[in-house]
Amino acid sequence: MKKVYRHESNPNYWDRRWEETGSDKSHFANTNIYPIKYAELVMDDKNTATLEIGCGGGRVLKHYYYQGFNITGVERSEIAVTNAKLSDHALPVNIGDAINLTFPDNSYNTVMAFGVYHNIEDISDIKTALSECSRVLKDQGKFCISIRPNNWEMNLNEWYWNRLGNKVSSCNRKKTEFHRIMFSETEFKEILAEQSLNTTKVYRARNVSILYRLKALAIYNSSESSNRSQGYKLNLIGKILDKLLVTLFPNQFCNVLVFIGTKTA
């Protein structure tokens, strides 16, 4: 595993991102993209209870809530929760901490957490948060959890943001603020198993290709909420190059690992 540091703290980074994103769409225009593609693998019963930990601006939560699913969201960022509720104050999402969930034991049949646990700095706190996830999940309940891998693409991404992509000018220019932890598949699978979360399948996924950083290969959309609903798109040349990288180096050119599994007694 590898800790990554940037010029601003992780909470400040995400508050800024949620401020820029605004309110998420009520549904995914494209269901073949991360994270909804993988949520679909565990969301198969509207009547059972689902919790989304770290629901952000609510794009996954809204997608299922407006289809009649029994789903609840919890998110640490007040800005994200405010944005999520802009279009619907009744949206079932509240401010909360993954390390200290307020829900009773064995409350949920399914738990989803996309891009949550790698934002926690201490391994002991990550284990506590996963213990909380396991606690609220029923025996044989399903989970869908994603983290950032420690591979070529993610390290290239960090190089890009620290050399070319940093937009923050008012913060400390030294890279002293924790940003995320990047894991190998084996490392995170073992941490899950310690909390009785048994992985049955791991998927290598993308939310944004590293090639999207190159203007000549990207199809830009100024609406971040639209990008989050339909995907960050590459032009034809970008798609060809991206497919080549993924085909030749599948473990190195993905920026998300998605773990699917069940809680064992």
Short mmCIF file of C-alpha atoms in Angstrom, two decimals:
data_model
loop_
_atom_site.label_atom_id
_atom_site.label_comp_id
_atom_site.label_asym_id
_atom_site.label_seq_id
_atom_site.Cartn_x
_atom_site.Cartn_y
_atom_site.Cartn_z
CA MET A 1 0.00 0.00 0.00
CA LYS A 2 1.07 3.57 -0.58
CA LYS A 3 0.01 6.84 1.04
CA VAL A 4 -0.38 9.82 -1.26
CA TYR A 5 0.03 13.43 -0.18
CA ARG A 6 -1.11 16.63 -1.86
CA HIS A 7 -1.27 20.38 -1.22
CA GLU A 8 -4.66 20.36 0.56
CA SER A 9 -6.28 18.07 3.10
CA ASN A 10 -8.56 15.25 2.03
CA PRO A 11 -11.71 16.80 3.61
CA ASN A 12 -10.97 20.17 1.99
CA TYR A 13 -10.37 18.52 -1.37
CA TRP A 14 -13.72 16.75 -1.26
CA ASP A 15 -15.65 19.79 -0.02
CA ARG A 16 -14.18 21.75 -2.93
CA ARG A 17 -15.10 18.97 -5.36
CA TRP A 18 -18.67 18.80 -4.08
CA GLU A 19 -18.96 22.59 -4.27
CA GLU A 20 -17.86 22.47 -7.91
CA THR A 21 -20.08 19.50 -8.79
CA GLY A 22 -23.34 20.90 -7.44
CA SER A 23 -26.40 18.66 -7.38
CA ASP A 24 -26.13 15.22 -9.00
CA LYS A 25 -28.64 14.06 -11.61
CA SER A 26 -31.60 11.97 -10.50
CA HIS A 27 -30.41 8.95 -12.48
CA PHE A 28 -27.50 7.64 -14.55
CA ALA A 29 -27.87 8.34 -18.26
CA ASN A 30 -25.35 5.53 -18.86
CA THR A 31 -25.57 2.45 -16.65
CA ASN A 32 -22.47 0.84 -18.14
CA ILE A 33 -20.04 3.08 -16.25
CA TYR A 34 -18.52 3.04 -12.79
CA PRO A 35 -20.00 2.99 -10.18
CA ILE A 36 -23.54 2.15 -11.27
CA LYS A 37 -22.40 -0.80 -13.41
CA TYR A 38 -21.13 -2.50 -10.27
CA ALA A 39 -23.95 -1.38 -8.01
CA GLU A 40 -26.28 -3.24 -10.37
CA LEU A 41 -24.54 -6.49 -9.42
CA VAL A 42 -25.85 -6.28 -5.85
CA MET A 43 -29.02 -4.21 -6.24
CA ASP A 44 -31.60 -6.79 -7.23
CA ASP A 45 -34.39 -6.44 -4.66
CA LYS A 46 -36.31 -3.21 -4.07
CA ASN A 47 -37.80 -4.44 -0.83
CA THR A 48 -34.62 -5.20 1.10
CA ALA A 49 -32.71 -2.50 2.98
CA THR A 50 -29.59 -0.95 1.42
CA LEU A 51 -27.07 1.48 2.90
CA GLU A 52 -24.70 3.57 0.81
CA ILE A 53 -21.75 4.77 2.88
CA GLY A 54 -20.07 7.90 1.51
CA CYS A 55 -22.83 8.68 -0.98
CA GLY A 56 -21.35 12.07 -1.92
CA GLY A 57 -23.70 14.16 -4.04
CA GLY A 58 -26.14 11.27 -4.24
CA ARG A 59 -25.85 9.97 -7.79
CA VAL A 60 -26.12 6.27 -6.84
CA LEU A 61 -28.55 6.93 -4.00
CA LYS A 62 -30.89 8.95 -6.24
CA HIS A 63 -30.73 6.44 -9.06
CA TYR A 64 -32.18 3.71 -6.84
CA TYR A 65 -34.34 5.84 -4.56
CA TYR A 66 -36.35 7.17 -7.49
CA GLN A 67 -36.88 3.61 -8.72
CA GLY A 68 -38.51 2.72 -5.41
CA PHE A 69 -35.61 0.95 -3.70
CA ASN A 70 -35.36 0.98 0.09
CA ILE A 71 -32.01 2.80 0.26
CA THR A 72 -30.39 5.16 2.77
CA GLY A 73 -27.26 7.27 2.35
CA VAL A 74 -24.70 8.61 4.80
CA GLU A 75 -21.98 11.14 3.91
CA ARG A 76 -19.39 13.04 5.97
CA SER A 77 -19.44 16.26 3.87
CA GLU A 78 -22.13 18.73 4.82
CA ILE A 79 -21.68 20.41 1.44
CA ALA A 80 -22.33 17.13 -0.40
CA VAL A 81 -25.44 16.38 1.67
CA THR A 82 -26.79 19.89 1.09
CA ASN A 83 -26.23 19.50 -2.66
CA ALA A 84 -27.84 16.06 -2.68
CA LYS A 85 -30.98 17.49 -1.09
CA LEU A 86 -31.23 20.57 -3.33
CA SER A 87 -33.78 18.91 -5.61
CA ASP A 88 -35.54 16.87 -2.93
CA HIS A 89 -35.41 17.61 0.80
CA ALA A 90 -36.94 14.18 1.47
CA LEU A 91 -33.95 12.34 0.02
CA PRO A 92 -32.89 9.75 2.66
CA VAL A 93 -29.33 10.97 3.30
CA ASN A 94 -27.72 12.30 6.46
CA ILE A 95 -24.33 13.54 7.61
CA GLY A 96 -22.35 10.76 9.25
CA ASP A 97 -18.97 9.14 9.69
CA ALA A 98 -18.02 5.74 8.25
CA ILE A 99 -15.92 5.11 11.36
CA ASN A 100 -18.91 5.52 13.68
CA LEU A 101 -22.18 4.55 12.00
CA THR A 102 -25.32 5.24 13.99
CA PHE A 103 -27.37 2.34 12.62
CA PRO A 104 -28.25 -0.80 14.65
CA ASP A 105 -26.47 -4.13 14.16
CA ASN A 106 -27.64 -6.28 11.23
CA SER A 107 -29.77 -3.47 9.76
CA TYR A 108 -29.04 -3.85 6.07
CA ASN A 109 -29.17 -6.57 3.44
CA THR A 110 -26.76 -4.68 1.18
CA VAL A 111 -24.02 -2.11 1.81
CA MET A 112 -22.29 -0.10 -0.90
CA ALA A 113 -19.27 2.17 -0.42
CA PHE A 114 -17.69 3.65 -3.54
CA GLY A 115 -14.36 5.38 -3.01
CA VAL A 116 -14.68 5.73 0.76
CA TYR A 117 -12.08 3.76 2.68
CA HIS A 118 -8.98 4.90 0.80
CA ASN A 119 -9.78 8.43 2.03
CA ILE A 120 -9.07 7.40 5.63
CA GLU A 121 -5.46 7.98 6.65
CA ASP A 122 -4.83 5.41 9.39
CA ILE A 123 -5.07 1.69 8.69
CA SER A 124 -6.53 1.17 12.17
CA ASP A 125 -9.33 3.61 11.32
CA ILE A 126 -9.93 1.88 7.98
CA LYS A 127 -10.35 -1.40 9.84
CA THR A 128 -12.70 0.28 12.31
CA ALA A 129 -14.78 1.68 9.44
CA LEU A 130 -14.97 -1.74 7.77
CA SER A 131 -15.88 -3.28 11.11
CA GLU A 132 -18.78 -0.79 11.25
CA CYS A 133 -19.77 -1.77 7.70
CA SER A 134 -19.76 -5.43 8.74
CA ARG A 135 -21.67 -4.69 11.95
CA VAL A 136 -24.64 -3.06 10.20
CA LEU A 137 -24.70 -5.69 7.42
CA LYS A 138 -26.79 -8.80 7.98
CA ASP A 139 -25.22 -12.26 7.84
CA GLN A 140 -24.95 -13.30 4.20
CA GLY A 141 -25.66 -9.69 3.27
CA LYS A 142 -24.00 -8.36 0.11
CA PHE A 143 -21.39 -5.65 -0.17
CA CYS A 144 -19.95 -3.63 -3.04
CA ILE A 145 -16.86 -1.66 -2.01
CA SER A 146 -14.30 0.16 -4.15
CA ILE A 147 -10.82 1.51 -3.47
CA ARG A 148 -7.90 3.01 -5.43
CA PRO A 149 -5.19 0.60 -6.62
CA ASN A 150 -1.46 1.18 -6.35
CA ASN A 151 -0.57 0.86 -10.03
CA TRP A 152 0.88 2.77 -13.00
CA GLU A 153 -2.30 4.68 -13.82
CA MET A 154 -2.88 5.94 -10.30
CA ASN A 155 0.76 6.98 -9.91
CA LEU A 156 0.63 8.78 -13.26
CA ASN A 157 -2.54 10.49 -12.06
CA GLU A 158 -0.75 11.77 -8.95
CA TRP A 159 2.14 13.02 -11.06
CA TYR A 160 -0.34 14.89 -13.27
CA TRP A 161 -2.16 16.60 -10.41
CA ASN A 162 0.99 17.60 -8.56
CA ARG A 163 2.78 18.90 -11.66
CA LEU A 164 0.07 20.10 -14.04
CA GLY A 165 -3.44 19.82 -12.70
CA ASN A 166 -3.35 21.52 -9.30
CA LYS A 167 -5.88 24.37 -9.20
CA VAL A 168 -5.43 25.35 -5.59
CA SER A 169 -3.17 28.38 -5.17
CA SER A 170 -4.02 29.49 -1.66
CA CYS A 171 -3.00 26.31 0.16
CA ASN A 172 0.32 24.95 1.31
CA ARG A 173 2.48 24.24 -1.74
CA LYS A 174 4.34 21.44 0.02
CA LYS A 175 2.81 18.00 -0.33
CA THR A 176 2.22 17.49 3.37
CA GLU A 177 -1.54 16.81 3.47
CA PHE A 178 -2.84 13.25 3.33
CA HIS A 179 -4.92 12.60 0.21
CA ARG A 180 -5.49 8.85 -0.11
CA ILE A 181 -4.12 5.34 0.36
CA MET A 182 -3.63 3.11 -2.67
CA PHE A 183 -3.87 -0.67 -2.12
CA SER A 184 -3.04 -3.86 -3.92
CA GLU A 185 -5.93 -6.26 -4.46
CA THR A 186 -4.49 -8.75 -1.98
CA GLU A 187 -3.89 -6.15 0.73
CA PHE A 188 -7.45 -4.89 0.71
CA LYS A 189 -9.01 -8.32 0.34
CA GLU A 190 -7.19 -9.39 3.52
CA ILE A 191 -8.43 -6.33 5.43
CA LEU A 192 -11.99 -7.10 4.32
CA ALA A 193 -11.64 -10.72 5.44
CA GLU A 194 -10.56 -9.60 8.91
CA GLN A 195 -14.02 -8.06 9.28
CA SER A 196 -15.89 -11.15 8.03
CA LEU A 197 -16.37 -9.56 4.60
CA ASN A 198 -15.68 -12.39 2.16
CA THR A 199 -14.78 -11.27 -1.37
CA THR A 200 -16.23 -13.37 -4.16
CA LYS A 201 -15.23 -11.20 -7.14
CA VAL A 202 -12.89 -8.28 -7.84
CA TYR A 203 -13.39 -6.01 -10.85
CA ARG A 204 -10.88 -3.61 -12.38
CA ALA A 205 -12.75 -0.47 -13.31
CA ARG A 206 -12.42 3.15 -14.35
CA ASN A 207 -14.17 6.33 -13.39
CA VAL A 208 -11.90 8.51 -15.57
CA SER A 209 -9.20 7.27 -17.95
CA ILE A 210 -5.77 8.84 -17.50
CA LEU A 211 -6.02 9.76 -21.20
CA TYR A 212 -8.91 12.10 -20.38
CA ARG A 213 -6.25 14.46 -18.99
CA LEU A 214 -5.02 15.01 -22.56
CA LYS A 215 -7.19 17.56 -24.35
CA ALA A 216 -6.47 16.04 -27.76
CA LEU A 217 -8.09 12.75 -26.66
CA ALA A 218 -11.01 13.93 -24.53
CA ILE A 219 -14.56 15.03 -25.22
CA TYR A 220 -15.09 17.72 -22.61
CA ASN A 221 -18.37 18.59 -20.96
CA SER A 222 -18.37 21.61 -18.65
CA SER A 223 -21.17 20.11 -16.53
CA GLU A 224 -19.60 17.92 -13.85
CA SER A 225 -22.99 16.49 -12.85
CA SER A 226 -23.53 15.40 -16.48
CA ASN A 227 -20.08 13.78 -16.58
CA ARG A 228 -20.91 11.90 -13.38
CA SER A 229 -24.18 10.69 -14.94
CA GLN A 230 -23.04 9.71 -18.43
CA GLY A 231 -19.29 9.19 -18.03
CA TYR A 232 -16.08 11.02 -18.89
CA LYS A 233 -15.75 10.43 -22.63
CA LEU A 234 -12.80 9.97 -24.96
CA ASN A 235 -12.81 10.63 -28.69
CA LEU A 236 -12.23 7.80 -31.18
CA ILE A 237 -8.43 7.96 -31.01
CA GLY A 238 -8.59 8.14 -27.21
CA LYS A 239 -10.85 5.10 -27.08
CA ILE A 240 -8.50 3.08 -29.29
CA LEU A 241 -5.43 3.99 -27.23
CA ASP A 242 -7.27 3.38 -23.97
CA LYS A 243 -8.45 -0.05 -25.08
CA LEU A 244 -4.90 -0.92 -26.10
CA LEU A 245 -3.51 0.04 -22.68
CA VAL A 246 -6.22 -1.88 -20.82
CA THR A 247 -5.77 -4.95 -23.02
CA LEU A 248 -1.98 -5.03 -22.70
CA PHE A 249 -1.75 -4.00 -19.04
CA PRO A 250 -5.10 -4.72 -17.33
CA ASN A 251 -3.71 -4.59 -13.79
CA GLN A 252 -1.84 -1.34 -14.39
CA PHE A 253 -4.46 0.64 -16.32
CA CYS A 254 -7.49 0.71 -14.08
CA ASN A 255 -8.05 3.30 -11.38
CA VAL A 256 -10.63 1.51 -9.26
CA LEU A 257 -10.80 -1.95 -7.70
CA VAL A 258 -14.36 -3.05 -6.94
CA PHE A 259 -14.84 -5.80 -4.36
CA ILE A 260 -18.10 -7.78 -4.38
CA GLY A 261 -18.92 -10.28 -1.69
CA THR A 262 -20.94 -11.30 1.34
CA LYS A 263 -20.66 -11.14 5.10
CA THR A 264 -19.88 -14.49 6.64
CA ALA A 265 -20.84 -15.46 10.18
#
